[in-house]
PDB file of C-alpha atoms in Angstrom:
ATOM      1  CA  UNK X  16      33.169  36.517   5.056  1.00  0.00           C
ATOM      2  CA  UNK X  17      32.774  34.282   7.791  1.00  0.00           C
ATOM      3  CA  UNK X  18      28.596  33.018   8.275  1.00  0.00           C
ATOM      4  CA  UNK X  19      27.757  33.319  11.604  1.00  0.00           C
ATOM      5  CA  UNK X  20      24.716  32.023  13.982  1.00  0.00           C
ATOM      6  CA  UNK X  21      21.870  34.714  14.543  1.00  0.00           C
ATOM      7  CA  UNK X  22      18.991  35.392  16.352  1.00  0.00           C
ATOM      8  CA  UNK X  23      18.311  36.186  19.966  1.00  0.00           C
ATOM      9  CA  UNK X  24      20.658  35.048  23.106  1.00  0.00           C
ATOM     10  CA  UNK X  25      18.243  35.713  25.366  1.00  0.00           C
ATOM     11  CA  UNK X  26      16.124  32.311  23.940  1.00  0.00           C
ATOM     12  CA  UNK X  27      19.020  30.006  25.485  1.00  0.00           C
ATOM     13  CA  UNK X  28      17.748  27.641  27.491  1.00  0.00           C
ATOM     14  CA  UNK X  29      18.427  24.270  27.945  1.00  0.00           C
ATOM     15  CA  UNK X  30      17.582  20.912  25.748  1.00  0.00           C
ATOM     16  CA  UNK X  31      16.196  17.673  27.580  1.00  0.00           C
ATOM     17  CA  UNK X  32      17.727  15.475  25.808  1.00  0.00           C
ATOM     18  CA  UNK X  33      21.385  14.628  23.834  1.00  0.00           C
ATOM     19  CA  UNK X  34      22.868  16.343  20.614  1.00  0.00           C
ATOM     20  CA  UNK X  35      25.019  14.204  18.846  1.00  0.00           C
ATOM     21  CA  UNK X  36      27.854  15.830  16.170  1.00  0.00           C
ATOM     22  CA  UNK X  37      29.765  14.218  12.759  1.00  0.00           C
ATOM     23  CA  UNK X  38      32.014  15.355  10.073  1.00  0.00           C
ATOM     24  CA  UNK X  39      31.812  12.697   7.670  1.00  0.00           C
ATOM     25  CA  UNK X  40      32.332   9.604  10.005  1.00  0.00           C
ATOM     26  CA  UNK X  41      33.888  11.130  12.877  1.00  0.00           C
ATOM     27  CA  UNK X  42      32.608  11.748  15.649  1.00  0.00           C
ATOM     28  CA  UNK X  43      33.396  15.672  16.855  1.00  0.00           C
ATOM     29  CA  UNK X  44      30.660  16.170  20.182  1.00  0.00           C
ATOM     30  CA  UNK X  45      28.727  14.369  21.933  1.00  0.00           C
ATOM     31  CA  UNK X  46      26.530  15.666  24.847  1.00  0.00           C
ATOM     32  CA  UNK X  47      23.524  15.553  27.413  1.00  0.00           C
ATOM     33  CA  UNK X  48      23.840  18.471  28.661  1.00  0.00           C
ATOM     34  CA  UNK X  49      23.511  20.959  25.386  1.00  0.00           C
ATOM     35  CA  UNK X  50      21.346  24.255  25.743  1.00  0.00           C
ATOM     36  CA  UNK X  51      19.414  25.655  22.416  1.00  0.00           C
ATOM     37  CA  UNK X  52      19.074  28.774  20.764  1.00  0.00           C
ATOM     38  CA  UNK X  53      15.762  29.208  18.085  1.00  0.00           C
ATOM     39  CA  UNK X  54      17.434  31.530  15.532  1.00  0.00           C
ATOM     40  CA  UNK X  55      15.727  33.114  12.567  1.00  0.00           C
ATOM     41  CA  UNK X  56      17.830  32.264  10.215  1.00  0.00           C
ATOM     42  CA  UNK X  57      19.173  28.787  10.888  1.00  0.00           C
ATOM     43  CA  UNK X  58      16.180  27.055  13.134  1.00  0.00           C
ATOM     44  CA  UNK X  59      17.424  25.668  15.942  1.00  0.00           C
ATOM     45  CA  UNK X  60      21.401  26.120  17.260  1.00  0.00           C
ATOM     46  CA  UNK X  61      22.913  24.098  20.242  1.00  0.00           C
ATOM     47  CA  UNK X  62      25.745  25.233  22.332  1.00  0.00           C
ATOM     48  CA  UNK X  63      27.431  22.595  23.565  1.00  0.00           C
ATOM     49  CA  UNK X  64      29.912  22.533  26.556  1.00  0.00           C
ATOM     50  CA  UNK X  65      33.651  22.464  25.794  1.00  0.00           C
ATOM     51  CA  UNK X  66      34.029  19.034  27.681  1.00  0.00           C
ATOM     52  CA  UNK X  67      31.995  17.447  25.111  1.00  0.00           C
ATOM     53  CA  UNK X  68      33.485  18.510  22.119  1.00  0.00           C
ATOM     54  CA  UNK X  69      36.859  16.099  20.762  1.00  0.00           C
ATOM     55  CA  UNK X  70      38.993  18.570  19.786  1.00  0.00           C
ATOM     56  CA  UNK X  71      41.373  16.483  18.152  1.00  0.00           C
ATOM     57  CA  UNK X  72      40.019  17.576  14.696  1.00  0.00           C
ATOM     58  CA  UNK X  73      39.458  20.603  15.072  1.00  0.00           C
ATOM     59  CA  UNK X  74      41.920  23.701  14.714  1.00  0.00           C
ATOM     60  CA  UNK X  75      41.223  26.860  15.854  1.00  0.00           C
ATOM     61  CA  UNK X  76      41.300  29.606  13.183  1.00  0.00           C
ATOM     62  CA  UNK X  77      43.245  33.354  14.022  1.00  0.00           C
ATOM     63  CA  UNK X  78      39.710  34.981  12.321  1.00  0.00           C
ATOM     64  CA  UNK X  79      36.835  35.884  15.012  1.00  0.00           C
ATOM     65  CA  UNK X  80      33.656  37.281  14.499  1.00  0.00           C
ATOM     66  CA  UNK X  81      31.857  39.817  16.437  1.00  0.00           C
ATOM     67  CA  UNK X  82      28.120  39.171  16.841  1.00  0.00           C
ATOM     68  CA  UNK X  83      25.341  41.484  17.646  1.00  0.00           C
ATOM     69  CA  UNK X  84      23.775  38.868  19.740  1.00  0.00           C
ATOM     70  CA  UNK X  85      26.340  36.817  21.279  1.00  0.00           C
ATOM     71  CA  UNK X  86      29.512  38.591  21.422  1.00  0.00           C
ATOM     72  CA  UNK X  87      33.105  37.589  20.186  1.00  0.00           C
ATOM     73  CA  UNK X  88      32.756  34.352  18.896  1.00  0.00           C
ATOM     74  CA  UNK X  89      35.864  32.343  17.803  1.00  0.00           C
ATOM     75  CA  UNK X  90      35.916  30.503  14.697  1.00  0.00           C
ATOM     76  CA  UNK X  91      37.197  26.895  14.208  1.00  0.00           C
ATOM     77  CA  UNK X  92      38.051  24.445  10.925  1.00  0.00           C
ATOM     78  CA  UNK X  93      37.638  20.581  10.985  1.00  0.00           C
ATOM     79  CA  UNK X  94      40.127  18.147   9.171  1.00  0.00           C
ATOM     80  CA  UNK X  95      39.281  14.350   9.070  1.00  0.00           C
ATOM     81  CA  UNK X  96      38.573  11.594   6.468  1.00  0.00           C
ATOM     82  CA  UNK X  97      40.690  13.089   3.942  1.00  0.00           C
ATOM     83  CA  UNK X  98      38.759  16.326   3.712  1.00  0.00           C
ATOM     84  CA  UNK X  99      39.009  19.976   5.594  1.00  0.00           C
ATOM     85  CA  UNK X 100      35.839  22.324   6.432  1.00  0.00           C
ATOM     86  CA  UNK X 101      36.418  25.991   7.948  1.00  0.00           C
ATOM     87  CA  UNK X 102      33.999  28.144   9.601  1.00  0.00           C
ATOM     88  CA  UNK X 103      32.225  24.457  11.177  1.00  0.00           C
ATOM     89  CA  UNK X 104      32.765  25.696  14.445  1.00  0.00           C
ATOM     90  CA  UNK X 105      32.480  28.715  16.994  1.00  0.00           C
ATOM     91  CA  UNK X 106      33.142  29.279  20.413  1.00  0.00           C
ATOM     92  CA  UNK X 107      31.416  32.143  22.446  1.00  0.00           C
ATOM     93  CA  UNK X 108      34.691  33.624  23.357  1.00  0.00           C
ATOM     94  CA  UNK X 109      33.632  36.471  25.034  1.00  0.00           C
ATOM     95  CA  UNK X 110      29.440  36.602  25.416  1.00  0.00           C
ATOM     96  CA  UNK X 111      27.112  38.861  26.360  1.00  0.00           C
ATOM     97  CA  UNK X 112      25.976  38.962  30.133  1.00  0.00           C
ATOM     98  CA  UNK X 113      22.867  37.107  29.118  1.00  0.00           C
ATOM     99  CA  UNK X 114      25.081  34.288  27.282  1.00  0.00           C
ATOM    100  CA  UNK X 115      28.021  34.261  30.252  1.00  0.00           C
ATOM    101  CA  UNK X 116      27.358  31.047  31.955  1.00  0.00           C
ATOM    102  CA  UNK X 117      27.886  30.038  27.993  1.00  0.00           C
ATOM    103  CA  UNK X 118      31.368  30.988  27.919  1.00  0.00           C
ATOM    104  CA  UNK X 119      32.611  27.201  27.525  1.00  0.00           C
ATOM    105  CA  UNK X 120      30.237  26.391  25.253  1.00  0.00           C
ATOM    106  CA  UNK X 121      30.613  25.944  21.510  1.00  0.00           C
ATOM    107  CA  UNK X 122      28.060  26.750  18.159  1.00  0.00           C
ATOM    108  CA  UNK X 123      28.465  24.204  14.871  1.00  0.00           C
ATOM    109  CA  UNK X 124      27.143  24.766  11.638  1.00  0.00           C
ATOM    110  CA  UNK X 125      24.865  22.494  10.448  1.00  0.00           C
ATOM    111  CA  UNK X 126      25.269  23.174   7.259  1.00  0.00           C
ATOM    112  CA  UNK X 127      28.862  21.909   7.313  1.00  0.00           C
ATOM    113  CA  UNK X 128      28.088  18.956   9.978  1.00  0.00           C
ATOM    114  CA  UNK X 129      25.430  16.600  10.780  1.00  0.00           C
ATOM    115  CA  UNK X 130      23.910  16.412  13.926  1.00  0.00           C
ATOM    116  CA  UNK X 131      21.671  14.354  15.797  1.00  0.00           C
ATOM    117  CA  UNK X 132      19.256  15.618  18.070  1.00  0.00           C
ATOM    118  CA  UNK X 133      17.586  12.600  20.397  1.00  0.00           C
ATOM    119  CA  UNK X 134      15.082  14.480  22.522  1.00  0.00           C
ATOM    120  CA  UNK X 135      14.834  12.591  26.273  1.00  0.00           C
ATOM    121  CA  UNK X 136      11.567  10.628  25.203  1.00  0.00           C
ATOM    122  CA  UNK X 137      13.805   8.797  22.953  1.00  0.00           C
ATOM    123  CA  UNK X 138      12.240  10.337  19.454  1.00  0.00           C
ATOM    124  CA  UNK X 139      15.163  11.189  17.061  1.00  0.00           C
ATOM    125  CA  UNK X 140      14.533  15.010  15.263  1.00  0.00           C
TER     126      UNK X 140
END
């Protein structure tokens, strides 16, 4: 079974600041324009717009996952540095109305990835 992000869409709002996202050493998003999600379960999720992200690691999987909360959500695997991860990525493939101007955004798991969150007052979380 595939983990996926919970909690509610309706919390989406944007972050002030720029989320920064590695497997291993390489580099797989970078953004300043990423909006947030508080979930229940995993703290704080960013979506992060598709023109950000470097797909050139990252494969898109044939499994999707249908979420209470935010709809169809595609499910994506990372290969780099020797090593492969599934289920490090999802895109909100087909959102609810309250998620839709979210559509080309994308979810990682930050279990599987580190990311760096630098607020706009320069802090790093």
């Amino acid at each position: 079974m595939t983990p996926t992000p919970t909690g509610s869409s309706s919390d989406a709002r944007a972050f002030d600041g720029s989320v920064h996202v590695r497997f291993l050493d390489t580099m797989l998003a970078s953004t300043g324009d990423a909006a947030m999600i508080e979930d229940a379960d995993h703290g704080r999720l960013y979506l992060i717009p598709f023109d950000d992200v470097y797909f050139t690691y990252l494969t898109r999987t044939d499994a999707s996952v249908d979420h209470p909360d935010r709809g169809r959500l595609g499910v994506w695997r990372v290969s780099a540095g020797g090593r492969a991860e599934d289920a490090v990525m999802w895109t909100l493939d087909e959102p609810p109305p309250e998620l839709a101007r979210f559509g080309r955004f994308v979810i990682f798991d930050g279990t599987k990835v580190s990311i760096e969150v630098v607020p706009a007052d320069g802090t790093v979380v």
